[in-house]
PDB file of C-alpha atoms and ligand atoms in Angstrom:
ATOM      1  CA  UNK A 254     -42.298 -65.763 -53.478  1.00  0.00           C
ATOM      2  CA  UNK A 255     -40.419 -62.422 -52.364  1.00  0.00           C
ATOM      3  CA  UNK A 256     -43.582 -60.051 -53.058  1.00  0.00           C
ATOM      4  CA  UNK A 257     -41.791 -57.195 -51.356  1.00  0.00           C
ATOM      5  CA  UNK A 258     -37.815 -57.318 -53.030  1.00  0.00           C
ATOM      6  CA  UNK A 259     -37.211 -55.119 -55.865  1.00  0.00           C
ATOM      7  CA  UNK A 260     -33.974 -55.395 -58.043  1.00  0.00           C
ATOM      8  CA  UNK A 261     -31.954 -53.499 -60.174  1.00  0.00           C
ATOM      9  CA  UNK A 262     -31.003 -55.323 -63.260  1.00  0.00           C
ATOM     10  CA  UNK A 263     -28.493 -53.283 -65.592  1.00  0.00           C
ATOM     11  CA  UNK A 264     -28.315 -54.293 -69.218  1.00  0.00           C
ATOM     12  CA  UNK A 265     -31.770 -56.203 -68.545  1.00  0.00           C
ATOM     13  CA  UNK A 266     -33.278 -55.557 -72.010  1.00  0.00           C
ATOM     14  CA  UNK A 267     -32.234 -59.020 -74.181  1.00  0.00           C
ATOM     15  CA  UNK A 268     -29.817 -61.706 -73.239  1.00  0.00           C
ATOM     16  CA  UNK A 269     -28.703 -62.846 -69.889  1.00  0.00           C
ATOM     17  CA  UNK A 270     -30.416 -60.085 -68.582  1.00  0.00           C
ATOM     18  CA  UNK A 271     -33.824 -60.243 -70.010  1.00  0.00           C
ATOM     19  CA  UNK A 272     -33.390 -64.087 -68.568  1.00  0.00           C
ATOM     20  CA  UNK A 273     -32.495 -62.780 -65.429  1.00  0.00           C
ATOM     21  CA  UNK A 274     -35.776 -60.504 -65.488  1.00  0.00           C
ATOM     22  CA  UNK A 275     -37.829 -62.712 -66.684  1.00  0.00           C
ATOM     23  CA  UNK A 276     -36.707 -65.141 -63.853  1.00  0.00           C
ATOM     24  CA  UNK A 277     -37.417 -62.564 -60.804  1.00  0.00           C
ATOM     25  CA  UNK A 278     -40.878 -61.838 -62.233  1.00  0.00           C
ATOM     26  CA  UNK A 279     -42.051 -65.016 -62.245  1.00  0.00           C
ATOM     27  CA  UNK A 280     -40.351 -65.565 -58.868  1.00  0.00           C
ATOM     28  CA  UNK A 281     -42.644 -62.711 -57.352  1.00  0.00           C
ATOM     29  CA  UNK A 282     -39.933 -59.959 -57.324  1.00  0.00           C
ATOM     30  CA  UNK A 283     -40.341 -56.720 -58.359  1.00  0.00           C
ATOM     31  CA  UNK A 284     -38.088 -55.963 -60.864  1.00  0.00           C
ATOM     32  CA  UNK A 285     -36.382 -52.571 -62.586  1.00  0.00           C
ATOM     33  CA  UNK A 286     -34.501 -53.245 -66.007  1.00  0.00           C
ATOM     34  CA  UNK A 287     -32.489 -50.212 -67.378  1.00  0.00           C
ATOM     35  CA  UNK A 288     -30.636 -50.678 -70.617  1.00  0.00           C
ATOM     36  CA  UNK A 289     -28.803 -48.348 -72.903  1.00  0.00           C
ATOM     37  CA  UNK A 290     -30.821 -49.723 -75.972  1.00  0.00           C
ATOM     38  CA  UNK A 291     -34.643 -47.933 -76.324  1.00  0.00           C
ATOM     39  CA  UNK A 292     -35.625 -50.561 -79.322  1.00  0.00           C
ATOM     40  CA  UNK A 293     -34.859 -53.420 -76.929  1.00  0.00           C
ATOM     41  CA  UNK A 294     -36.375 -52.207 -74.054  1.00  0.00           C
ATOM     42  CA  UNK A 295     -39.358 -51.642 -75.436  1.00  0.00           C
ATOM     43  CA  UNK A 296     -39.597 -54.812 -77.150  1.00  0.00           C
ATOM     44  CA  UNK A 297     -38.641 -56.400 -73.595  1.00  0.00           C
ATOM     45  CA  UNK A 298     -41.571 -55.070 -72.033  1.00  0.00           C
ATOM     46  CA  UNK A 299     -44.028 -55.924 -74.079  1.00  0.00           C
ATOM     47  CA  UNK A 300     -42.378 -59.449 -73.827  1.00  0.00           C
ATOM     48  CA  UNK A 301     -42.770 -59.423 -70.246  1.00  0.00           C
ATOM     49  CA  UNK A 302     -45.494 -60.756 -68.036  1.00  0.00           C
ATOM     50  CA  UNK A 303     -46.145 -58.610 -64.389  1.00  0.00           C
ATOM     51  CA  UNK A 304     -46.350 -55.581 -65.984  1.00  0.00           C
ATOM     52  CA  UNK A 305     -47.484 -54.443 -62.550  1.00  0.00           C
ATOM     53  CA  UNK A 306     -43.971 -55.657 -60.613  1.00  0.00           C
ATOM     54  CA  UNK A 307     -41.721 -54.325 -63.875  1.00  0.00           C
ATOM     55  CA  UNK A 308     -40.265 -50.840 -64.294  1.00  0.00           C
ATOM     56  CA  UNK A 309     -38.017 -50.339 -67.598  1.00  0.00           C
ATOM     57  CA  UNK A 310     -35.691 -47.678 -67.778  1.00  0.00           C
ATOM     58  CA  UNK A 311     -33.035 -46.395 -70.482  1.00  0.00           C
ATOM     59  CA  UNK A 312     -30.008 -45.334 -68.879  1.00  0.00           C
ATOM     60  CA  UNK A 313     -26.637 -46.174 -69.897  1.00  0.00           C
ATOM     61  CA  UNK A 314     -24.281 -47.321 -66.894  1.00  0.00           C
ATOM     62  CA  UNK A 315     -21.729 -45.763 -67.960  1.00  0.00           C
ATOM     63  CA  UNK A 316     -22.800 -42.600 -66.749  1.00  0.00           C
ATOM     64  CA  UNK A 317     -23.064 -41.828 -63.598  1.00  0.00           C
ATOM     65  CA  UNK A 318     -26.146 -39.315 -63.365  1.00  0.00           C
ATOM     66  CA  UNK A 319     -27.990 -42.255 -65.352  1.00  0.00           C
ATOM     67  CA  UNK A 320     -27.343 -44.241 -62.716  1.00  0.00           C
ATOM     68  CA  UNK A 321     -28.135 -41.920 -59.877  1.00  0.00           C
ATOM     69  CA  UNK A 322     -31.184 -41.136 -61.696  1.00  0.00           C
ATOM     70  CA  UNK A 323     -32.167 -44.330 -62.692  1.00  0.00           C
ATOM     71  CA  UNK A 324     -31.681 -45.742 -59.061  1.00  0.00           C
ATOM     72  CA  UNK A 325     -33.763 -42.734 -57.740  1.00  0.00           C
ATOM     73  CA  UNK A 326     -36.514 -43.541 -60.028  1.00  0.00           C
ATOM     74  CA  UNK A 327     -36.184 -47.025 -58.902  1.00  0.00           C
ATOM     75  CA  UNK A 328     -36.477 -46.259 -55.188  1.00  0.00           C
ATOM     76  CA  UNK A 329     -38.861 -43.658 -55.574  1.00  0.00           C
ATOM     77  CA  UNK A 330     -41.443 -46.130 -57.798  1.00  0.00           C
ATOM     78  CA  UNK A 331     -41.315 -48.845 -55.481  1.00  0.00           C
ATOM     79  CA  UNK A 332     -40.264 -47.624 -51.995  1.00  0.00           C
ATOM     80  CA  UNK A 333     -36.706 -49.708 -51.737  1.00  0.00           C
ATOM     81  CA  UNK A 334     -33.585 -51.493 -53.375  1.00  0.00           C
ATOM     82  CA  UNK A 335     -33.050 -55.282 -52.171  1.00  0.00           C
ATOM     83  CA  UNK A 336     -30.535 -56.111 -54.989  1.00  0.00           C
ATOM     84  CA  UNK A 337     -29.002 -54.881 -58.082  1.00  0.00           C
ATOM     85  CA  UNK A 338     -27.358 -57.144 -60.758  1.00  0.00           C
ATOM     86  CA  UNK A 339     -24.679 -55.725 -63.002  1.00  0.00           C
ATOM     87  CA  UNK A 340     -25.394 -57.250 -66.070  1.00  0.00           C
ATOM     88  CA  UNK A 341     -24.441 -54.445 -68.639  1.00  0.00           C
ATOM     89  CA  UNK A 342     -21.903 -55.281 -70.799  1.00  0.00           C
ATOM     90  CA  UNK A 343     -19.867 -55.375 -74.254  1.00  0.00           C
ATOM     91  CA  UNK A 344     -20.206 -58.865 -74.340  1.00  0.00           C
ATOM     92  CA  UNK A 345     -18.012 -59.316 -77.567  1.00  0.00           C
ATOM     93  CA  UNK A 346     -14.972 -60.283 -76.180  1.00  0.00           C
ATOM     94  CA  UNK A 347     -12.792 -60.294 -79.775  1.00  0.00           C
ATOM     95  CA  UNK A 348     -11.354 -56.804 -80.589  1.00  0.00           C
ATOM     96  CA  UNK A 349      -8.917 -57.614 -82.760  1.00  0.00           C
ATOM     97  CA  UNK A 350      -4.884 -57.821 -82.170  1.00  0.00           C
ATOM     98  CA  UNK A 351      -3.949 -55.923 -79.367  1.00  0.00           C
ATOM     99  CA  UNK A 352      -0.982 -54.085 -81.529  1.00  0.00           C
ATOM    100  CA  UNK A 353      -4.230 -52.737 -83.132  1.00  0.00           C
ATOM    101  CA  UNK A 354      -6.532 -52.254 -80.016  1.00  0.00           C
ATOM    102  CA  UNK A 355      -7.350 -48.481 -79.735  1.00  0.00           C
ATOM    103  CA  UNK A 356      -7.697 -46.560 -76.257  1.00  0.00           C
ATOM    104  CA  UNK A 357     -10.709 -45.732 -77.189  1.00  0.00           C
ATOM    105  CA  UNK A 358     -12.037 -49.518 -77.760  1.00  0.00           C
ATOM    106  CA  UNK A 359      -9.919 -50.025 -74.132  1.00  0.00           C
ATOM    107  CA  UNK A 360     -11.818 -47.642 -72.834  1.00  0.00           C
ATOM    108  CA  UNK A 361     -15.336 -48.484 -73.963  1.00  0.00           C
ATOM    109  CA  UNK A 362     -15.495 -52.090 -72.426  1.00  0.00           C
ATOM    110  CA  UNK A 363     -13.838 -50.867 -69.329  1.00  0.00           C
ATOM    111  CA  UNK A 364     -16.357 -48.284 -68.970  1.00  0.00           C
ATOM    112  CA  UNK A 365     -19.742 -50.236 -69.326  1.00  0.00           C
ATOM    113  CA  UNK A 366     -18.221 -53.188 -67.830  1.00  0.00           C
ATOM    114  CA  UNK A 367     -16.125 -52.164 -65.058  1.00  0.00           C
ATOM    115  CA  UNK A 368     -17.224 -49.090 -64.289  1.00  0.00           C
ATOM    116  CA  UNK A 369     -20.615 -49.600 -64.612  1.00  0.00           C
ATOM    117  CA  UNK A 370     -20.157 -52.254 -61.624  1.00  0.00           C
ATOM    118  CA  UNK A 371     -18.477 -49.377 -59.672  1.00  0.00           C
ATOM    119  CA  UNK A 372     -21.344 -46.760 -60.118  1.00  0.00           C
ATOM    120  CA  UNK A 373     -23.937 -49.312 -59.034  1.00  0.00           C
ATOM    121  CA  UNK A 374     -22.261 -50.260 -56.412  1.00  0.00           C
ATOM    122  CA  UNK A 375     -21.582 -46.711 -54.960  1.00  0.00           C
ATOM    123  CA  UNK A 376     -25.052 -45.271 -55.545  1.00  0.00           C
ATOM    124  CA  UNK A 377     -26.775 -48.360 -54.691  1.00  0.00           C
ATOM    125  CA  UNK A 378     -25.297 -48.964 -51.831  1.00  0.00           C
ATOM    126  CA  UNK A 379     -27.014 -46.460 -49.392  1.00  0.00           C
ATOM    127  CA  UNK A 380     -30.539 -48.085 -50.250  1.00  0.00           C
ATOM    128  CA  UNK A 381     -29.427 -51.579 -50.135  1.00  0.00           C
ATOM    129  CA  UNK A 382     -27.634 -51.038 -46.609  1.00  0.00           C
ATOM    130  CA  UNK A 383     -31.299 -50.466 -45.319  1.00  0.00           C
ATOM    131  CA  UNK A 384     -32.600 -53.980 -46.579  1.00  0.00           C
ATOM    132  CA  UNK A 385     -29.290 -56.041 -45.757  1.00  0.00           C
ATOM    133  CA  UNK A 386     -29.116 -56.067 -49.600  1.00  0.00           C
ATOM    134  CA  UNK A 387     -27.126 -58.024 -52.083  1.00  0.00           C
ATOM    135  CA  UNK A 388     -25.220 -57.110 -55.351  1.00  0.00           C
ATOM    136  CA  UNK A 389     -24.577 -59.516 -58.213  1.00  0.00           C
ATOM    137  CA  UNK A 390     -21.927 -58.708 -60.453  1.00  0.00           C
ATOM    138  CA  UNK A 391     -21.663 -60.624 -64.007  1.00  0.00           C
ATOM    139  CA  UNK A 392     -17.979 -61.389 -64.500  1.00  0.00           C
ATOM    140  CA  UNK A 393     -17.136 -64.207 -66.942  1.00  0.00           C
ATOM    141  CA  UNK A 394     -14.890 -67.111 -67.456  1.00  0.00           C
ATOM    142  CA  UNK A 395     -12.580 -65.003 -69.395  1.00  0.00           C
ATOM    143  CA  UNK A 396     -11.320 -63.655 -66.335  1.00  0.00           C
ATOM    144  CA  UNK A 397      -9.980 -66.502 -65.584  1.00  0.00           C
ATOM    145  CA  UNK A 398      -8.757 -68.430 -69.153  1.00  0.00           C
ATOM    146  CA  UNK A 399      -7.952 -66.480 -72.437  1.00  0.00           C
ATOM    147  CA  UNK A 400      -8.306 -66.844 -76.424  1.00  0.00           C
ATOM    148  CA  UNK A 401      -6.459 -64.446 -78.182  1.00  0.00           C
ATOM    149  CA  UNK A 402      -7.493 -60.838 -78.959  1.00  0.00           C
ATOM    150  CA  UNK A 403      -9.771 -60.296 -76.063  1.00  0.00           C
ATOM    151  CA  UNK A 404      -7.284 -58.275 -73.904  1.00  0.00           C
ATOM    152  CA  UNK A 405     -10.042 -55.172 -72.741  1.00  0.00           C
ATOM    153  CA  UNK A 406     -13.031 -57.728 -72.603  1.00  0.00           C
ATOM    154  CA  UNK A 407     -10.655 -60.283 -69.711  1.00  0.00           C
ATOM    155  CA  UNK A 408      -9.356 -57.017 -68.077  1.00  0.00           C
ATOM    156  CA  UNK A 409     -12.941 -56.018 -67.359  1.00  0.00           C
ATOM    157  CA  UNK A 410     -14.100 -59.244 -66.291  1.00  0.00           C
ATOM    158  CA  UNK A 411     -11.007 -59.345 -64.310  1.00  0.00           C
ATOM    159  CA  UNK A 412     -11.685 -56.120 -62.497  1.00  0.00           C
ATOM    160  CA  UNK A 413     -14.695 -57.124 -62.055  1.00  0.00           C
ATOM    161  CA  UNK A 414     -13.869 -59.908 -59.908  1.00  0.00           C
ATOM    162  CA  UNK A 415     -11.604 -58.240 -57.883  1.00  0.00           C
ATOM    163  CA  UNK A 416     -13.928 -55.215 -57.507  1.00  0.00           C
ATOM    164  CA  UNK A 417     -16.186 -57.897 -56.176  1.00  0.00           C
ATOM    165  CA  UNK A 418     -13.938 -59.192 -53.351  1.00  0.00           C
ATOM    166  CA  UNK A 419     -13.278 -55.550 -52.532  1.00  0.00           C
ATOM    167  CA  UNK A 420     -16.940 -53.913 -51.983  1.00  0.00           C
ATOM    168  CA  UNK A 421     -17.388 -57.127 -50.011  1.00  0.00           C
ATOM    169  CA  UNK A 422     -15.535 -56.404 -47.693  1.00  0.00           C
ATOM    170  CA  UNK A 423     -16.169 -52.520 -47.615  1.00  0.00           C
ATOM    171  CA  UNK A 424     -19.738 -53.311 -47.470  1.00  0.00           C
ATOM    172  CA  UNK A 425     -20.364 -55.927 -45.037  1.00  0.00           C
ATOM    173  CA  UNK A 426     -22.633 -56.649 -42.560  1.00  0.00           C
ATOM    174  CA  UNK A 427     -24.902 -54.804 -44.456  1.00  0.00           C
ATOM    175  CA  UNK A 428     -24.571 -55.753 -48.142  1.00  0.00           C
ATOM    176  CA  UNK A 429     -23.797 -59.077 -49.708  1.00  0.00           C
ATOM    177  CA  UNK A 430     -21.277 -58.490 -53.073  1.00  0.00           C
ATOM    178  CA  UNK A 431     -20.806 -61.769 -55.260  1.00  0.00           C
ATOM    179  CA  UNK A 432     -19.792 -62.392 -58.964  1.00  0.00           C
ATOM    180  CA  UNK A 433     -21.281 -64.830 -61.443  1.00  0.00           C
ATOM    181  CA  UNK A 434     -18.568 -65.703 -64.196  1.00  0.00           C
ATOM    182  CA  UNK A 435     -20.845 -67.104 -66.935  1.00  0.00           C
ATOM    183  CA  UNK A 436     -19.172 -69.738 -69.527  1.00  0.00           C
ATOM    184  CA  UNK A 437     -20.588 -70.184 -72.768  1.00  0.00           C
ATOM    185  CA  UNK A 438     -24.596 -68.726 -72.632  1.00  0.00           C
ATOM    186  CA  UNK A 439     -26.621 -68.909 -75.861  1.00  0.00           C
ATOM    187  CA  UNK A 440     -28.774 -66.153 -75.793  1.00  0.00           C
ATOM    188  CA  UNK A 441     -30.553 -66.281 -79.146  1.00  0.00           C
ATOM    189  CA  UNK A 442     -34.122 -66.716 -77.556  1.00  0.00           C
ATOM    190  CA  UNK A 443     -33.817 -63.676 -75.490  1.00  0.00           C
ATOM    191  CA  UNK A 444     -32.039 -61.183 -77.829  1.00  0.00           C
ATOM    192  CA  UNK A 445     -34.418 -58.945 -79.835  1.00  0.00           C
ATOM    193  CA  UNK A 446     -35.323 -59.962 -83.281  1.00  0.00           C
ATOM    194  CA  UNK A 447     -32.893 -58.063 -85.168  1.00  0.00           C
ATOM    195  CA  UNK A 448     -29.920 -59.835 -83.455  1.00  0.00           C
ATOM    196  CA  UNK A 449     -31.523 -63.126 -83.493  1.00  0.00           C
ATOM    197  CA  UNK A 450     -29.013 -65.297 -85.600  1.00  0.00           C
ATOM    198  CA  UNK A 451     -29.069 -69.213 -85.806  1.00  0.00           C
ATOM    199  CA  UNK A 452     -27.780 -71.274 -83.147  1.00  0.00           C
ATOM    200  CA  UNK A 453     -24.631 -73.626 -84.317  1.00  0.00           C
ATOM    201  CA  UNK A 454     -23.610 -76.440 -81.873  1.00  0.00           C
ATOM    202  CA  UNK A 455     -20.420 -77.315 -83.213  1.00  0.00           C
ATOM    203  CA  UNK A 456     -19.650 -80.913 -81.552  1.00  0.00           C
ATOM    204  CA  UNK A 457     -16.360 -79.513 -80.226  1.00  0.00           C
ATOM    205  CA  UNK A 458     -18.317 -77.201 -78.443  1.00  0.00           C
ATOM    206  CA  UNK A 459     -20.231 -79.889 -76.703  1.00  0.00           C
ATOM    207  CA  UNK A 460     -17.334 -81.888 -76.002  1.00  0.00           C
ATOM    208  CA  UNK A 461     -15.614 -78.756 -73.860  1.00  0.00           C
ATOM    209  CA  UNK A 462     -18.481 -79.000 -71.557  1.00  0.00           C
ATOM    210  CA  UNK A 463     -18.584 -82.006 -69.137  1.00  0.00           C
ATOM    211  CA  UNK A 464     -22.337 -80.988 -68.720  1.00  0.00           C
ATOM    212  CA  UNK A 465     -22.882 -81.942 -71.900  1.00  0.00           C
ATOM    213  CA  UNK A 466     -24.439 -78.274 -73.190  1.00  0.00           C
ATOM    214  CA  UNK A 467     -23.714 -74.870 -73.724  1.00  0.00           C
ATOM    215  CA  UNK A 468     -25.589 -72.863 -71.090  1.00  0.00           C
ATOM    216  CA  UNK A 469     -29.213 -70.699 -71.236  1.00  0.00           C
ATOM    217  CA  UNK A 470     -29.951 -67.134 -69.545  1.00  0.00           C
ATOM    218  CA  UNK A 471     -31.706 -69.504 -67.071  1.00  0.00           C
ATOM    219  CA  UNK A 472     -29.183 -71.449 -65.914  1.00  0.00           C
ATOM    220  CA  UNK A 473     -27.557 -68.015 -64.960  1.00  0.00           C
ATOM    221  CA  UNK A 474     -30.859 -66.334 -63.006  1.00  0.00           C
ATOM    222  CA  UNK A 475     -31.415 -69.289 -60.886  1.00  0.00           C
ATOM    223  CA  UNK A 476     -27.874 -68.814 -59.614  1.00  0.00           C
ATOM    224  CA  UNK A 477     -28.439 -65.165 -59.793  1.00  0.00           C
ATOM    225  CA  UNK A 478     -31.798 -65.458 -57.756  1.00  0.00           C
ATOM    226  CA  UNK A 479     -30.031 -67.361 -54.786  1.00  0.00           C
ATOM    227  CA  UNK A 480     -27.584 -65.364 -54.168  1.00  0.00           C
ATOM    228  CA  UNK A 481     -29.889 -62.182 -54.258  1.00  0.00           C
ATOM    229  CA  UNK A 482     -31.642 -64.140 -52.052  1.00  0.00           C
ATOM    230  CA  UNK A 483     -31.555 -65.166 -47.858  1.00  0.00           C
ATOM    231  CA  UNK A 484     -30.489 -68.726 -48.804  1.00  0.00           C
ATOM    232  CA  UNK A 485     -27.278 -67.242 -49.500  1.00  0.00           C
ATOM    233  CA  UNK A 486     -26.706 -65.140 -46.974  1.00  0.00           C
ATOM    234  CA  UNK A 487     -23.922 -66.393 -45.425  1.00  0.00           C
ATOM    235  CA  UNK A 488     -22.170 -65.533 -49.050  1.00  0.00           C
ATOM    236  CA  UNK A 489     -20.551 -63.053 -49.971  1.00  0.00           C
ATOM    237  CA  UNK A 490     -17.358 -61.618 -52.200  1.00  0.00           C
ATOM    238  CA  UNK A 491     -17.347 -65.382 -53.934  1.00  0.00           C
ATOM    239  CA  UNK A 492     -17.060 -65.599 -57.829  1.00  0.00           C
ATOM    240  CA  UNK A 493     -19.467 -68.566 -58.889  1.00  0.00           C
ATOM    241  CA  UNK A 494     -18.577 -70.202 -62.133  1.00  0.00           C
ATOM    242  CA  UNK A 495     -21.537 -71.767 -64.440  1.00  0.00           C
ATOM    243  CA  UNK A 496     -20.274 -73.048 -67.236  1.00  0.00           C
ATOM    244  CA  UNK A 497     -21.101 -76.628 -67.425  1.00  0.00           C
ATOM    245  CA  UNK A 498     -17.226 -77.093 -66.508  1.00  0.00           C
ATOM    246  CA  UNK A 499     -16.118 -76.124 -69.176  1.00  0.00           C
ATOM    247  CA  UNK A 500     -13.258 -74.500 -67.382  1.00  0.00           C
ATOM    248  CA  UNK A 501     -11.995 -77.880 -65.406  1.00  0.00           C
ATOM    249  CA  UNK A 502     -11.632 -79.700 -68.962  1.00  0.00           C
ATOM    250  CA  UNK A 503      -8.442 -80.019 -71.193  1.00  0.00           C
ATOM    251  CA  UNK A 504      -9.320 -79.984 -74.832  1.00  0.00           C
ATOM    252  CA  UNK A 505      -6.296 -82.078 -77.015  1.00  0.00           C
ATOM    253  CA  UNK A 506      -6.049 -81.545 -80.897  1.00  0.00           C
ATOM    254  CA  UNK A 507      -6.934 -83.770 -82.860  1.00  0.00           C
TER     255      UNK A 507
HETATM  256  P1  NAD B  41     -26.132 -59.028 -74.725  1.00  0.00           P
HETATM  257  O1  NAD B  41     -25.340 -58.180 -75.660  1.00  0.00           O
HETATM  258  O2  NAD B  41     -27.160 -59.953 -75.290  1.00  0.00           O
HETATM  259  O3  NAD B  41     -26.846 -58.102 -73.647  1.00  0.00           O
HETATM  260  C1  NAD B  41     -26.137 -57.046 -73.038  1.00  0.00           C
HETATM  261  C2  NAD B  41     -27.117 -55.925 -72.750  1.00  0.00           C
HETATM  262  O4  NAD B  41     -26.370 -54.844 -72.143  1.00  0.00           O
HETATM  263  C3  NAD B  41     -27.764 -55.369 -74.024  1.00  0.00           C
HETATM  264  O5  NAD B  41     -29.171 -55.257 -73.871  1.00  0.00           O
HETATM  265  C4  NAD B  41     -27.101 -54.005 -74.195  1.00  0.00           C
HETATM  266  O6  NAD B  41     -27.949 -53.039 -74.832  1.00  0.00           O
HETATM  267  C5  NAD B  41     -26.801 -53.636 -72.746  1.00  0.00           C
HETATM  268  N1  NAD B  41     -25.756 -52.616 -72.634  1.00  0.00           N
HETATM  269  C6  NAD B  41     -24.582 -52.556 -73.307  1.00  0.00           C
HETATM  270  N2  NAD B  41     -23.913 -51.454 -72.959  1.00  0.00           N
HETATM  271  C7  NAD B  41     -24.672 -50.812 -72.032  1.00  0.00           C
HETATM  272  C8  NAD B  41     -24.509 -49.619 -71.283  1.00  0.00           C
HETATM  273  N3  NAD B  41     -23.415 -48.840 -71.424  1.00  0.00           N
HETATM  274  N4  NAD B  41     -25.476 -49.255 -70.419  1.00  0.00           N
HETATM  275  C9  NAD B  41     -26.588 -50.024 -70.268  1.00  0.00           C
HETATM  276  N5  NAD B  41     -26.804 -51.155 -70.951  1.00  0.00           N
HETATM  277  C10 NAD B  41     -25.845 -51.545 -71.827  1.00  0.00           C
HETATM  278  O7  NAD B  41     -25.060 -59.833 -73.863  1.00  0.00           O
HETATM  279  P2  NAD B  41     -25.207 -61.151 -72.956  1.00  0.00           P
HETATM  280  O8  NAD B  41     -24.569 -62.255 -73.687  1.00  0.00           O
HETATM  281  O9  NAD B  41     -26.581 -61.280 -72.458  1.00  0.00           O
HETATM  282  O10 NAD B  41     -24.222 -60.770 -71.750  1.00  0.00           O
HETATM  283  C11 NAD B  41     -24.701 -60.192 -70.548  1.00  0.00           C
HETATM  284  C12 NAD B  41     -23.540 -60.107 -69.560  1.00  0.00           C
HETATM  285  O11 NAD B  41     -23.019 -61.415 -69.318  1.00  0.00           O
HETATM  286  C13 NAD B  41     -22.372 -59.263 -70.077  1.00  0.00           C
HETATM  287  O12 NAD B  41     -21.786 -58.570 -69.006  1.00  0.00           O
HETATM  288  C14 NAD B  41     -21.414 -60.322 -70.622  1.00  0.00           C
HETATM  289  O13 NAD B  41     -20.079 -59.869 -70.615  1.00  0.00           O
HETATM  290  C15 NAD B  41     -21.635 -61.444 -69.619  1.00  0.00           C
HETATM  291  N6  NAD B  41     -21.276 -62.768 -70.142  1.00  0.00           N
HETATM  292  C16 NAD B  41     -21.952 -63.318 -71.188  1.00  0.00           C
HETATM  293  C17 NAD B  41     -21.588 -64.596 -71.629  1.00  0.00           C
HETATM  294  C18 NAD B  41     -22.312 -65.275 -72.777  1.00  0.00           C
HETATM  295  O14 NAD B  41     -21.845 -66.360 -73.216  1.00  0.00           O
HETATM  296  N7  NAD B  41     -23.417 -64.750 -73.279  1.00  0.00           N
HETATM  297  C19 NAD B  41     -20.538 -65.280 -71.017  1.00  0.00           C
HETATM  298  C20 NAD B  41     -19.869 -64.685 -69.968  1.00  0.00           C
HETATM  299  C21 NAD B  41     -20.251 -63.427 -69.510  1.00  0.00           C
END
């Protein structure tokens, strides 16, 4: 149990997130979830178990007295930071051909995904040096392999990564900074009802993944919860892939 950490979970309101949450909770942390979505929040919390160890917040990370304010409220509610996990993202990496790509589109997944990470990681940074805290940073495998028409979705991931080595090494002794690059997570049981949408399990899909799966919002908040954690503490600025190995196979045509 870790009855006294609390952590800052960004984009915590459905998906990875809300699995990462839900995870901590039952794992004895305290936990704060901000999200930019009100609907999902709320339908989050009343999801949740712990009510006592939970504090939801809507605050979009984008924006940088959000943050500030929603780390202050954090701090202030239960008397320190241990860890904060950027989670917040556009997670639809497909905009469309890049001829086509607007700045504004550009800009939008840069700013909730990249420099989200970056305001966390600033304002965070002065409460977490107290507790010889950790930061968790959701990249993905698209940092690292491409499909076409994803160019601001890979450049944030990317950035993210390399944002990741950086504040490692800016921020040690005192803070621990790793990235979790996610493969292919189904999320349909933690997204709120109105995004809920069938699962398909294409067999090619299963064949990219030596694990024999696509992954679950679990599979990413065990991960998540050791590295937040002392087992890991001689980690830090590491990108961890989870994705079955999905990145170490070659797919032919057939
Ligand atoms: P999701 O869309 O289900 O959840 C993302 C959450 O972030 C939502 O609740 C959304 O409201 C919130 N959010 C979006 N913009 C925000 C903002 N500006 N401020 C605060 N909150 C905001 O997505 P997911 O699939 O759970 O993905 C979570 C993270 O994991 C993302 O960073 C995504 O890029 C990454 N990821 C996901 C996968 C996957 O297969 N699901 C794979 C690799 C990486």
């Amino acid at each position: 149990m870790q009855d006294n950490k609390t952590v800052y979970v960004t984009g915590g309101a459905q998906g990875i997130g809300l699995g990462i949450a839900h995870y901590l909770l039952n794992t004895g942390y305290r936990v704060v979830i901000t999200d930019i979505d009100q609907e999902a929040l709320s339908a989050a919390t009343s999801r949740l178990k712990h009510s006592e160890r939970l504090l939801t917040l809507v605050a979009d990370v984008s924006n940088e007295q959000h943050v500030i304010d929603s780390l202050t409220q954090a701090v202030s509610h239960f008397g320190q930071l241990d860890g904060v996990v950027h989670n917040a993202g556009i997670a639809d990496p497909f905009h469309g051909p890049v001829e086509a790509l607007t700045l504004s589109t550009w800009q939008a997944y840069l700013n909730t995904n990249l420099t989200g990470a970056f305001l966390c990681a600033k304002h965070a940074a002065k409460h977490l040096r107290k507790q010889q805290g950790s930061i968790v940073m959701m990249a993905s495998t698209r940092a690292l392999q491409s499909e076409p028409d994803t160019e601001a979705y890979a450049a944030s991931k990317g950035g993210i990564v390399a944002l990741t080595h950086a504040l490692a090494v800016s921020l040690g002794p005192d803070v621990r900074v790793n990235a979790i690059s996610p493969g292919w997570i189904e999320v349909g049981d933690w997204q709120k009802p109105s995004r809920q949408q069938p699962v398909e399990h294409r067999s090619i899909d299963l064949a990219q993944h030596p694990a024999g799966r696509v992954g679950t919002p679990d599979d990413i908040a065990s991960l998540t919860r050791f590295l937040l954690s002392d087992e890991a503490r001689f980690v830090t600025g590491q990108n961890f892939v989870a994705d079955g190995g999905m990145t170490r196979k070659m797919i032919y045509a057939e």
